[in-house]
Structures are given as C-alpha cells and as structure tokens.
XYZ file of C-alpha atoms in Angstrom:
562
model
C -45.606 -56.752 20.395
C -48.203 -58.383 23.350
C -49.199 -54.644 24.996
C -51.315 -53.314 28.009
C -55.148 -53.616 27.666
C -57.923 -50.993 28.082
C -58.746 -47.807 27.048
C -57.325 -44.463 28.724
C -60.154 -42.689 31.296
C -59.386 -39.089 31.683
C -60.159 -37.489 34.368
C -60.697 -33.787 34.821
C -60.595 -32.941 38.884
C -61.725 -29.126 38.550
C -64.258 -30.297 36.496
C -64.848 -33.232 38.144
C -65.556 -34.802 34.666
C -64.636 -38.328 33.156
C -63.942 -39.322 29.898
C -63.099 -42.710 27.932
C -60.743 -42.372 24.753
C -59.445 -44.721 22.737
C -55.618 -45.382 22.356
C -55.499 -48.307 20.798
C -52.402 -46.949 18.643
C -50.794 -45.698 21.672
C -50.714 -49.509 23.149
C -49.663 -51.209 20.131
C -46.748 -49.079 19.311
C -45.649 -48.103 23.108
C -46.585 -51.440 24.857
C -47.475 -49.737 28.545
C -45.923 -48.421 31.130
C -43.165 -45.867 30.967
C -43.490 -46.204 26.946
C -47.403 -45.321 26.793
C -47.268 -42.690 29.735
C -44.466 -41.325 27.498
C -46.524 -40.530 24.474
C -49.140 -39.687 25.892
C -47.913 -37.205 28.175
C -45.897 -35.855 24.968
C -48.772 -35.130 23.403
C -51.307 -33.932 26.395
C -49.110 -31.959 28.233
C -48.429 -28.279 26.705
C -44.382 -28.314 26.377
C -44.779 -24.508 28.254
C -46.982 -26.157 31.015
C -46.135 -25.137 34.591
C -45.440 -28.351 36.704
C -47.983 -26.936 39.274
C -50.514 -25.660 36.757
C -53.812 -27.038 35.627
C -52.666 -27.676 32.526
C -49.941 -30.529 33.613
C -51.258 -33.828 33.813
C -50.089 -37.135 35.917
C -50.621 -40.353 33.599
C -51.135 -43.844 35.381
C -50.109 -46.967 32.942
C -49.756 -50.322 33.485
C -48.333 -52.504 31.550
C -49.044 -56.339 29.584
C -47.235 -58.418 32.140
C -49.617 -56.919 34.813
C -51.506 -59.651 34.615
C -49.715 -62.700 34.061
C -49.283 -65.000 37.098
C -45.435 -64.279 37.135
C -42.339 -62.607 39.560
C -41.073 -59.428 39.147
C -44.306 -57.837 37.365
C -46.233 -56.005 39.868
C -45.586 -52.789 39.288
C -47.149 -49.296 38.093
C -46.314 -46.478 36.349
C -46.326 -42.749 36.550
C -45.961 -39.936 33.943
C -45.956 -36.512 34.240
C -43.859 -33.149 33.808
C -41.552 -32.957 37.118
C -41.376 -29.559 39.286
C -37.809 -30.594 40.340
C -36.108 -31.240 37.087
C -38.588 -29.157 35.424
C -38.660 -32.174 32.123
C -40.849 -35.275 31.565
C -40.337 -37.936 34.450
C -41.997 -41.194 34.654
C -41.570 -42.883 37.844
C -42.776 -46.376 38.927
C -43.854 -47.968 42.227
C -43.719 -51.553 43.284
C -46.477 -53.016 46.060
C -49.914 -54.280 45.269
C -51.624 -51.023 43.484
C -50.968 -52.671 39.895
C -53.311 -55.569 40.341
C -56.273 -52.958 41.610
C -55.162 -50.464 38.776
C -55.582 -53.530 36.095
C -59.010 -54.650 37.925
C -60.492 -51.033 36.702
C -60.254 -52.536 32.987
C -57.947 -49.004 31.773
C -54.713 -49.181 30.319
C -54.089 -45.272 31.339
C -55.557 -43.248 33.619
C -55.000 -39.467 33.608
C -55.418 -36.980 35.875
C -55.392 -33.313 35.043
C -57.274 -30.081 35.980
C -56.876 -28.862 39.543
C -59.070 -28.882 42.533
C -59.873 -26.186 44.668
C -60.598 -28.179 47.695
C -59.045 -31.393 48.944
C -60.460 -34.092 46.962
C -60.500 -37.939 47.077
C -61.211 -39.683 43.747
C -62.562 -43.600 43.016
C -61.849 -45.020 40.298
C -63.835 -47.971 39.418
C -64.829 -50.294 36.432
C -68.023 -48.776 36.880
C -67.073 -45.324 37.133
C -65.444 -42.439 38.372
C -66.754 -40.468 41.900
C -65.003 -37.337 43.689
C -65.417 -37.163 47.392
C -64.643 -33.274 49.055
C -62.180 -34.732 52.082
C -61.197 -31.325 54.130
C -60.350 -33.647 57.383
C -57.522 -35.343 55.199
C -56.079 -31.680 55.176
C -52.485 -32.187 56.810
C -52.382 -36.183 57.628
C -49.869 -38.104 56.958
C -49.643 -41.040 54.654
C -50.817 -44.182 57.099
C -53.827 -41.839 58.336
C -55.116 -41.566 54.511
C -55.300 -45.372 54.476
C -56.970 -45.440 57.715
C -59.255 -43.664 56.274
C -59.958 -45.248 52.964
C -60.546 -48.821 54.787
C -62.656 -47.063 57.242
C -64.390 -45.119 54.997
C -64.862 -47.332 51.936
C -63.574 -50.372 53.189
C -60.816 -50.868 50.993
C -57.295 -51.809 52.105
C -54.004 -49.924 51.431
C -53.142 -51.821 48.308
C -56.095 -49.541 46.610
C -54.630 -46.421 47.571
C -52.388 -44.209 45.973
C -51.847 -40.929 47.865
C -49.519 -37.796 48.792
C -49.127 -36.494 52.422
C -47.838 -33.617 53.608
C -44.714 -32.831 51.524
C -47.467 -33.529 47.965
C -49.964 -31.275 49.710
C -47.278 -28.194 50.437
C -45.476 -28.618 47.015
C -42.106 -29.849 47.788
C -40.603 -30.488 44.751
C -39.614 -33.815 45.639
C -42.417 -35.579 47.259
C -43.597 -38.785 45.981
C -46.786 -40.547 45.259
C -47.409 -43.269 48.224
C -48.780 -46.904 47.884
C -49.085 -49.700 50.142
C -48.225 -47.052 53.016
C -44.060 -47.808 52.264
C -43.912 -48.043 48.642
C -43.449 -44.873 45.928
C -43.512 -43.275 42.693
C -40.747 -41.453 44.370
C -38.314 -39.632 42.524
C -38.909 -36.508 40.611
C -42.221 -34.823 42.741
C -45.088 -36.598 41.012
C -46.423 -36.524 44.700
C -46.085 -32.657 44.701
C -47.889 -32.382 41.194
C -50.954 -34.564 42.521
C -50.919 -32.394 45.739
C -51.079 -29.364 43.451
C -54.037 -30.380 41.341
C -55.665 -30.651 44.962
C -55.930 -34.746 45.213
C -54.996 -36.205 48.317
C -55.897 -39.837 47.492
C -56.867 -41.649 44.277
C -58.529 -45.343 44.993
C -58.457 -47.988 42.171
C -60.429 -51.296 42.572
C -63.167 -53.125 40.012
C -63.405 -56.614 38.115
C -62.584 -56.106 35.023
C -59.206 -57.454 34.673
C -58.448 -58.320 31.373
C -56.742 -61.865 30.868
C -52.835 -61.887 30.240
C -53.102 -62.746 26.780
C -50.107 -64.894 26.693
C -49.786 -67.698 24.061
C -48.310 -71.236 25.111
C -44.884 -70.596 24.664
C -44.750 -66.948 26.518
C -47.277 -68.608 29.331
C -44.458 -71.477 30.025
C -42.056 -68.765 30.279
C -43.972 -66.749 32.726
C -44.260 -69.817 34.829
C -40.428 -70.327 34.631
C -39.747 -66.791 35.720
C -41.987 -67.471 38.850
C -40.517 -70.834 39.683
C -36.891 -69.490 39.222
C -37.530 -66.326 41.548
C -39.095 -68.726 44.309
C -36.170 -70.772 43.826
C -32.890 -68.836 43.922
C -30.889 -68.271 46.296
C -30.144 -64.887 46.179
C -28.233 -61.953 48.264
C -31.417 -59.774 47.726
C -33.843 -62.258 49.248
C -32.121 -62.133 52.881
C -30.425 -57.972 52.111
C -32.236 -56.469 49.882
C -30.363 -53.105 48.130
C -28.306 -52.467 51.718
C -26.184 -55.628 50.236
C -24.557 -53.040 47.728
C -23.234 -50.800 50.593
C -20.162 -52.913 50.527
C -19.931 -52.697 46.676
C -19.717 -48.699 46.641
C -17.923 -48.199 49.928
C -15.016 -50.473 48.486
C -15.049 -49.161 44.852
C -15.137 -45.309 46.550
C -18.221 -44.652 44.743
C -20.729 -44.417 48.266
C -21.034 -40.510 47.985
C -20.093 -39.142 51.886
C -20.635 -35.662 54.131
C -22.327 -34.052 51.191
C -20.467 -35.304 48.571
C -16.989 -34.310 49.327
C -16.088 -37.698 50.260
C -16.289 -41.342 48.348
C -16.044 -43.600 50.920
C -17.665 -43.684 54.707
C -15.878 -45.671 58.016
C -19.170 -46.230 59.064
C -20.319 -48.123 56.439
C -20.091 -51.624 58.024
C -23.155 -50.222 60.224
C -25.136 -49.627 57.171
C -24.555 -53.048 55.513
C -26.462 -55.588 54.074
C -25.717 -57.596 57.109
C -26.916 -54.999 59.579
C -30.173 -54.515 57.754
C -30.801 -58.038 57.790
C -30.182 -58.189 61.370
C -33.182 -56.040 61.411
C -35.381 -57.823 59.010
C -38.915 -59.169 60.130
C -39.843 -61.655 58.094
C -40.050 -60.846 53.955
C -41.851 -58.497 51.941
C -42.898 -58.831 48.324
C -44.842 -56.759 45.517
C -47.825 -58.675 43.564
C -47.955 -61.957 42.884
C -43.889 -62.265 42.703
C -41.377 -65.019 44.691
C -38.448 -63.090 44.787
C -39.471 -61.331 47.741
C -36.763 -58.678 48.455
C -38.054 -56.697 50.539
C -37.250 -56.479 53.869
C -39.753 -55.223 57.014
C -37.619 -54.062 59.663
C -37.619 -53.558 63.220
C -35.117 -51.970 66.231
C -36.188 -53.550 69.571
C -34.779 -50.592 71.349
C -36.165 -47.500 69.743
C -39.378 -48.940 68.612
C -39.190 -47.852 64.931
C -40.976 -50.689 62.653
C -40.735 -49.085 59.093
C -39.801 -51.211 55.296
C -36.099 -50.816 54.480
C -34.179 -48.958 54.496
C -33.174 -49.457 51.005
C -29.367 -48.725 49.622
C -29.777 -45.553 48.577
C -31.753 -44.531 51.528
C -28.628 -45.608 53.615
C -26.623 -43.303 51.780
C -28.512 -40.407 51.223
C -29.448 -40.126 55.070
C -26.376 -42.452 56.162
C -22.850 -41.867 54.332
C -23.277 -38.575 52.900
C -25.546 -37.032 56.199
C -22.423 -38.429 58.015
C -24.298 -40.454 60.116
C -23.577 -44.201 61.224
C -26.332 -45.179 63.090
C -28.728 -47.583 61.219
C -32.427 -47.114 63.684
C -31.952 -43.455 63.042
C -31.525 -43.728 59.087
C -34.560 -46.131 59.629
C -36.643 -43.885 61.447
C -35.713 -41.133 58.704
C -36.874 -43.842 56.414
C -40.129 -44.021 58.032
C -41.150 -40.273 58.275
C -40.273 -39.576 54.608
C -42.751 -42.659 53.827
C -45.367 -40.967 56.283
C -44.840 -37.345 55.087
C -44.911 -38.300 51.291
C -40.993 -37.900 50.459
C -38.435 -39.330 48.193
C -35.671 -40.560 50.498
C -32.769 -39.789 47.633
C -33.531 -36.275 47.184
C -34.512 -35.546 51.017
C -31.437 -37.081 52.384
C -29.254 -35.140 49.739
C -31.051 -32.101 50.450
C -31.106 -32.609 54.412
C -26.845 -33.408 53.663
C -26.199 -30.154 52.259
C -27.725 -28.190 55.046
C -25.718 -30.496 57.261
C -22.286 -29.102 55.359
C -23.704 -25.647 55.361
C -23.854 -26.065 59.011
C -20.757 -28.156 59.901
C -23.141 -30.520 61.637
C -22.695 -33.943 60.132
C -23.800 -36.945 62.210
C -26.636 -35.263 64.064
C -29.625 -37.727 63.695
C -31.840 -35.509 65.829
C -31.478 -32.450 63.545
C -31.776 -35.067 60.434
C -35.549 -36.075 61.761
C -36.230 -32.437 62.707
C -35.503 -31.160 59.377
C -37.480 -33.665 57.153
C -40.742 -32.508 59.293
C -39.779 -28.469 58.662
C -39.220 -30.020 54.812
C -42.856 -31.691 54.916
C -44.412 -28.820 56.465
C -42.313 -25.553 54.950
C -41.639 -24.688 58.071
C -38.676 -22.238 58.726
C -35.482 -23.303 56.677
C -37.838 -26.135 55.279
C -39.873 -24.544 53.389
C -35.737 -23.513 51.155
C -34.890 -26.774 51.497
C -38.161 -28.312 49.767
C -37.253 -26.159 47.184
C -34.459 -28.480 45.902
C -30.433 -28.600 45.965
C -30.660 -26.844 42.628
C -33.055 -23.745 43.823
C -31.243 -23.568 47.673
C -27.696 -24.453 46.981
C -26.636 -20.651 46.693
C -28.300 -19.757 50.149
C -26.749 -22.709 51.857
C -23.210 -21.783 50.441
C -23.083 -25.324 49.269
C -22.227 -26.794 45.590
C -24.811 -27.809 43.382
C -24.724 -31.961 43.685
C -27.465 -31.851 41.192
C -27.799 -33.014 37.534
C -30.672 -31.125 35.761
C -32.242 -30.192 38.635
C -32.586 -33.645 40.258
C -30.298 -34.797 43.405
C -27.721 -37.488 43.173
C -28.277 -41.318 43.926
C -25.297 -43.225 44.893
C -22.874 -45.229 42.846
C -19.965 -42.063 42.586
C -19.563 -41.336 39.052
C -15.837 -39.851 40.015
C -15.419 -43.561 40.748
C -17.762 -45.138 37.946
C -16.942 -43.581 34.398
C -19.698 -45.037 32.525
C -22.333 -44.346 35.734
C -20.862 -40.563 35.210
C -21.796 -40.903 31.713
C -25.349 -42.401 32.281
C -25.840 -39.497 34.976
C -25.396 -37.032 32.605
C -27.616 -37.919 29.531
C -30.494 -39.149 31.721
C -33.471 -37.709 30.321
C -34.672 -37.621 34.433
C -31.619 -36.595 35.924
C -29.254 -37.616 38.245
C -31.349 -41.098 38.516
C -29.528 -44.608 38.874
C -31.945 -46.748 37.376
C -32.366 -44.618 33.941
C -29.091 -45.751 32.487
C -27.611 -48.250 35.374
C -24.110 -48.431 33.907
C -22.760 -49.091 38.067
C -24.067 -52.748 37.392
C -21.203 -53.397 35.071
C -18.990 -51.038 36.505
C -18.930 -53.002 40.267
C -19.940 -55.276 38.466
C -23.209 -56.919 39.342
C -22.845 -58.927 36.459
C -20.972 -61.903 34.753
C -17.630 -60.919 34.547
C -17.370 -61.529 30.867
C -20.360 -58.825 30.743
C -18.785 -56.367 33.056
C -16.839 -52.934 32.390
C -13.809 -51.334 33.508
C -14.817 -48.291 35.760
C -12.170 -46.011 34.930
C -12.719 -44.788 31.204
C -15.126 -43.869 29.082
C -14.118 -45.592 25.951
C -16.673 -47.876 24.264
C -19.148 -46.643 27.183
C -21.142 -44.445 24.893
C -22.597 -47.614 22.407
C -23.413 -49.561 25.968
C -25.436 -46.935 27.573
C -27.109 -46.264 24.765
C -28.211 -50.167 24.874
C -28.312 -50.091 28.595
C -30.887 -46.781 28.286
C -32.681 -48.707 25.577
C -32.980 -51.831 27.316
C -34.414 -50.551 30.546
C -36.712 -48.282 28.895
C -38.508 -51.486 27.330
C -38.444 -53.099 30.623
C -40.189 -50.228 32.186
C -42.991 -50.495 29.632
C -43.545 -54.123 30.455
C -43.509 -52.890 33.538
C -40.595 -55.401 34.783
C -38.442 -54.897 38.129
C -35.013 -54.106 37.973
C -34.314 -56.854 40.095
C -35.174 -59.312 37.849
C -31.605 -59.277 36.098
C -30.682 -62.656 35.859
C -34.376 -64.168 35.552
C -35.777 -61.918 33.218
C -33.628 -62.699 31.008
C -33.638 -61.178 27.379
C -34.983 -63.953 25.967
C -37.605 -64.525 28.021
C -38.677 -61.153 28.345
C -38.425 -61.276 24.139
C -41.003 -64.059 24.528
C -43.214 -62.415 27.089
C -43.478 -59.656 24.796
C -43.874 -61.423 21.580
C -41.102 -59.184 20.188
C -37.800 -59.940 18.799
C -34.815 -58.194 20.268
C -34.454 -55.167 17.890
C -38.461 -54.730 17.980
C -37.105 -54.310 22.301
C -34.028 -52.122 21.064
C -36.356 -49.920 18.936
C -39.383 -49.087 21.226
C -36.640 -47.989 24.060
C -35.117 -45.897 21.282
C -38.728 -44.201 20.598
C -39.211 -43.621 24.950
C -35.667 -41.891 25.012
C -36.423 -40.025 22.130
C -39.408 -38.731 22.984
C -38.743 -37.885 26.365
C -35.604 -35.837 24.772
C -37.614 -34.351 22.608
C -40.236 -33.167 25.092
C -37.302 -32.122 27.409
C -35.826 -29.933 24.188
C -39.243 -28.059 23.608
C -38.217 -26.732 27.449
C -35.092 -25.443 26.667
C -32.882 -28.561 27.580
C -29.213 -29.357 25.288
C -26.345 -30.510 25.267
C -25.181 -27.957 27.597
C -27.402 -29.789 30.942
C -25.752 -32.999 29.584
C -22.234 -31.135 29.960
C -23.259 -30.141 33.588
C -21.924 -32.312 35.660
C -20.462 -30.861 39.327
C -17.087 -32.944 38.785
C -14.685 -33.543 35.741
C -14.609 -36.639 33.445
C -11.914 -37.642 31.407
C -13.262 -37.632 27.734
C -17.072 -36.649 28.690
C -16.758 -34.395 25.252
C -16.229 -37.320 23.042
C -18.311 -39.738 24.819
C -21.330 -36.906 24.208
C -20.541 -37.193 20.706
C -20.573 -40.791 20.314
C -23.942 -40.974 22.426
C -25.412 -38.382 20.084
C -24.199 -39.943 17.010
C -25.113 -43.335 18.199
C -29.096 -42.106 18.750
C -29.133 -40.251 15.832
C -29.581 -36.714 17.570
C -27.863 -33.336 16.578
C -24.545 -32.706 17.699
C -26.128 -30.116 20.525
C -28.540 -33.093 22.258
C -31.570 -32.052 20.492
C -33.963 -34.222 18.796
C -36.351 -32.529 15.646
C -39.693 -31.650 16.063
C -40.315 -33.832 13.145
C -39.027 -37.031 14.206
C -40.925 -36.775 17.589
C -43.865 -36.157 15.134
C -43.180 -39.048 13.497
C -43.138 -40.929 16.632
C -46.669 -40.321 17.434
C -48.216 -40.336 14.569
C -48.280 -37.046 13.645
C-alpha cells in the first residue's frame, strides 16, 4: 500500500531534546494518519500512563494523500491517550496545517515530556528550537497567531495551538489550527496544555513528492475536478443542512437529552446558516469547499460555522433557538481552545440542573468560567461523566465522552456504533446515521429501527473509515472518494483497505483493554436498545474478539511486530 513519507522526530519538551527514528515498518504496514499514530502511540505510551503525565505523548501523522494535488486531502492527524475518555483517541483537523506539517519532511512527529514553563516549539526541516513564551500565559487562540506572524512571521496555517481551556486542563479542549479549525474531540488540547506547550509551528521545504503512479495520479485529478464540479447541498450549507434530517427522524438530541426533536429547529437550518454565509471556505488544496464563514450584521459576530453538531449541542439540546448566539458560542469555544460537542453538552446539563434552558447569556458566561475554571467551571470542565452526580443530571455520556447528535433512540445501528466506539460517544468513528437517514443511495441505506444485520455493517463501516482516516481523507468526500478510487490512490485492493482498518480498531481496543475497558463500557449506554446483547455478540464474533470485548495481548503483539 502507497504510505506517508518521512521519518518520526521525537521531541522531548522537558528536555528540550530532538530525536530522528526510523519507522519505516510503521508506514508500510499502517499507511499514516490515524493508522500510524495508532501504533505508535500503542507502543510509546505506557498503558498505566496518566493523560496529564509526562509520560503520555501527543503523535502528529500525516498521511500519503497529503501531498497529491487532490480534494478532500488536507488534513492532519492527532494521537494520544484522552483525559476525558481516559483510552487512546486520535482526532483529526482540517485547514491548511497538513501542507506545513508535510513541508518539515516527517511522517510523525511526537511530543512528550512536560514543560515547566510555557513553551513555544518550531519545527522545521532543519531542526527543532524551543522558545520560553510567559506573555502567551492566558491568551486566547487568535492572540497566539498574532503572535507567531509577528514574531516569526509565519501565518496561522503554521500554527497549531491550545488556549485557555488546553492551558487549565479541561478535559475537553482541543488543539486549534487556522484560528477556527480543531483536533477537537477527546482533550488532545488539554494534554498539549499539560506538557506546558502553548503553540507548536511547522513550516520547511522538504515536501516529499506524492508518489502516485499514472493510473492513481489520473484519479487524483478526477477527484479534484469532480469536487469543483458538483453541485452539492454542502457547498452552499455545509453540516447545518442535516438539521432537517435529525429534527424529522427525532434523532436531534433536545433540553439535555430528554427530548428528540426541537420547534426551533427551522432557525438552526441549513438555510439559516447559509443566510449567514460570507463567501466559502475550504481546507488545502481541495474544490469542495464546504465551509462556510459567517456573519450577523446586527450583533457583529464574524466566526466559521457553526457546524451541525455545534447547532445542536449549543442549539436543540441548550434549548436555545437563536442562531447569532449559537454562533457567537461557536466563536469563543474556537478562541478559548474548546470542543463545541462536549462544551455544549456539558453547558446543557447545567442548563437542566438549573431549569434554565434558552438563556444564551448564561450559555456565553459559562463557556468563559469553563475556559478559565472559574466557579462552577472549573466542575463543569471536568466532564458530564466526572460532574453529572453534582448537577443531579444523568450521565449522557458513553465511556466518558459526551454525545454528538444523530439520537441513537431514533437510529438503531448509530446506537450500536455509539456504543463500541473505541473513542466514545463520537459520530464519525462508526457513522451508521448515514444509512440510517439515509445520506446514501437508497439501495445502500438501512432501516433505523432494528438492529438486525447492523452488527456485520458497522463492523465494515468502522473498518472503512478507519482506512480513510489513515489516508487522511475527509468524511465529506462520500460520493467522490469513492472505494475504488480511494483503492487506487492507495495502491491497495479492497480487503488490503478492510484489513488495515481491522488492525487500527484492534489496536486501539487493545490499548483501551490494558486500561480496564470491556464489554461492560460497550453495554453502557444511558437508554435501552432492543437486541444490543446480541448485536454485541455478533460485533465481537465478527472481529474476532472474546465474548467480553477484549482483544489478547498477543494478537496486538502481533500487530506491531512484536
């Protein structure tokens, strides 16, 4: 299979030492991305580490399609042992970082030890060099790119950075690019903040060539001309164009969860986004251009998005119907360093606890006490999981991460997919809602309302989008990307595809099982399912796990050589 390029520089910040190893092994049998920061986390990363400990390490990958002149590739990944769910996460942003990361000549590029003092670190093809920056101490997100361009004149597509909520250790802040665009979900950004970096900078010339042969080069160039091409929902809404979807199907989670469906949904719409939109955004060197700068005249607020599952978490299930205040939310959780899914979940179950649904001005209030653990924000960064008692709220939680949207009380197989997600309560990990809706051909799609036969499809579905994370590939792509294509991109046939995601979900099981995690999280979820018991079984039997979730030490040593 066609894989990343590059070595892997680690990069000790108490130290402040560098190193250059070799993984050429790594590449060829994980490709990049997700897949490489996957084994080599497994292996780096002591399965008793501490998520806020020296010892945990953050793994940057990219992946082979990084740089190919196509759509849909410009993308980077993240790696690392989560302080929310407590597990391996990898995470993966969009924007323009991938093309600087690439330009550095590494495949992987690891950061572990911890810092004592607030440190900036540049990483070039030439080298590594740590900069002490106490006046970063406390700024937010756009202020840490100010700085970078002012200070070393490099623009915010270099930068990848935590503010606030990373440097105070909420356990979901994210990892910031392009000022609006994150390795969001899981608190990378709080595990960076811990190890004392406030900004990492990536920029050099040593980008490899794509290393595409004829056939996978004309396919690349189809990809590209199709995504400039198409007429598409996303190019003019963007993710708000599934409000609609879940609102109708009763799976747009609403007031904390106790509801499925929200009468103010028409003012969080596709259509009222667009009405917003300022022109188009994009992510390196791809057409499709989905993303959508926004604007409200009358408040002032100018932020990127909001994106669907922004609208719910701060919209449907905070109650609240008005579309400039979800997009002002929006924009402090990008400035503070947040992940919108968790914060808006967390910020909605101090609304129930409260009895004060709707109230905008307490919503922006509270994500500032979140950044800032100040008062009840410094519980509430804490998590759903860790607060939910004190709040006298349920647990809307699935192994320790908060709930994205698509109701799996509404969506059988998306109930399914939340529970054996190796991350947690994550949409994208197992994405059965797309056939569920469905967002695809009808002769592809899936009844919503049982479970039978789901177990065989998510196990393809998991498979299939673990690949496509080590490419590193956009979800959006569906449609474009086709298998076939991305089978020729890859140089791989489809069961060499089928068998690396295999290896990714494995290992990240196994990783997860060294830290105490079974069958019994899988069995967690906060609402029934007809037939989850059975389903478990088939998914089990289907992957070739033990009846109680767990994968052998000795087939994850297998995996990796060992």
């Amino acid at each position: 299979m066609r894989h990343a390029q590059g070595p892997l520089l680690s990069i000790d910040v108490g130290a402040r030492e560098s190193r250059v190893e070799s993984i050429d092994a790594a590449r060829e049998a994980f490709v990049g991305g997700r897949g490489l920061g996957t084994r080599l986390a497994y292996e780096r990363i002591p399965f008793d580490a501490d998520p806020f400990g020296a010892e945990n390490r953050l793994v940057f990958t990219a992946g082979p399609l990084q740089t190919a002149t196509t759509s849909f590739a410009g993308r980077l990944s993240c790696t690392g042992l989560s302080p929310l769910t407590d597990g391996l996460l990898s995470s993966n942003a969009g924007g323009f970082l991938s093309d600087n990361f690439v330009a550095t000549g590494y495949s992987a590029v690891e950061i572990a030890g911890a810092s004592d003092d607030p440190l900036a670190v540049h990483v070039r093809d030439d080298g590594v060099t740590f900069e002490s920056v106490p006046e970063l101490a406390g700024e937010p997100v756009s202020a840490v790119s100010s700085w970078v361009r002012e200070r070393h004149g490099l623009d915010e597509s270099h930068v990848a950075c935590v503010g606030p909520a990373g440097e105070n250790r909420v356990r979901f802040a994210a990892i910031m690019t392009s000022d609006h665009r994150a390795f969001a979900r899981g608190g990378l950004g709080a595990v960076l903040g811990s190890k004392g970096v406030r900004v990492l900078t990536f920029d050099g010339d040593a980008t490899p060539g794509p290393n595409l042969d004829a056939a996978a080069s004309e396919v690349a160039r189809a990809v590209h001309r199709d995504a400039a091409e198409t007429d598409h929902v996303m190019k003019s809404q963007g993710t708000p164009s599934l409000t609609a979807f879940a609102n109708e199907a009763d799976a747009l989670p609403t007031r904390y969860f106790s509801e499925q469906s929200f009468e103010g949904a028409d003012a969080l719409s596709g259509d009222a986004v667009a009405e917003k939109k300022q022109g188009r955004g994009t992510c390196s060197r791809c057409a499709f251009a989905c993303k959508l700068p926004t604007a409200d005249e009358a408040t002032g607020i100018e932020t990127e998005g909001p994106e669907f599952e922004t609208l719910m978490a701060f919209g449907s299930n905070a109650g609240v119907d008005d579309l400039p205040a979800v997009m002002e939310a929006n924009d402090r959780c990008d400035e503070l360093g947040l992940d919108t899914i968790s914060c808006g979940d967390v910020v909605s179950a101090y609304l129930a606890a409260e009895d004060a649904f709707g109230d905008a001005d307490l919503v922006h209030d509270l994500i500032e006490r979140i950044a800032h653990r100040e008062g009840v924000g410094d519980l509430l960064a804490e998590g759903i999981a860790r607060c939910h008692d004190d709040l006298g709220v349920p647990d809307w939680t699935m192994k320790g991460m908060e709930f994205a949207a698509h109701d799996g009380r509404a969506l059988a197989g998306q109930a399914l997919a939340f529970a054996t997600s190796n991350r947690g309560a994550d949409h994208l990990y197992g994405g059965m809602y797309v056939y569920e809706y469905p967002l695809v051909d009808r002769e592809d799609a899936l009844p919503a309302d049982t479970l039978d036969g789901k177990a065989a499809a998510l196990v393809d579905s998991e498979n299939h989008n673990a690949a496509l994370d080590s490419a590193i590939a956009c979800r959006f792509s569906r449609g474009t990307l086709t298998d076939e294509r991305l089978q020729t991109l890859l140089d791989a046939s489809p069961d060499e595809l089928d068998a690396l995601g295999a290896r990714i979900v494995d290992l990240e099981r196994g990783f997860n099982n060294r830290r105490g995690r079974d069958r019994r999280d899988d069995e967690a979820l906060p609402y029934g399912v007809d037939g989850l018991d059975a389903a478990l079984d088939a998914y089990y039997e289907r992957r070739g796990w033990r009846a109680d979730g767990t994968v052998s030490e000795e087939r994850c040593g297998r995996l990796v050589g060992g």
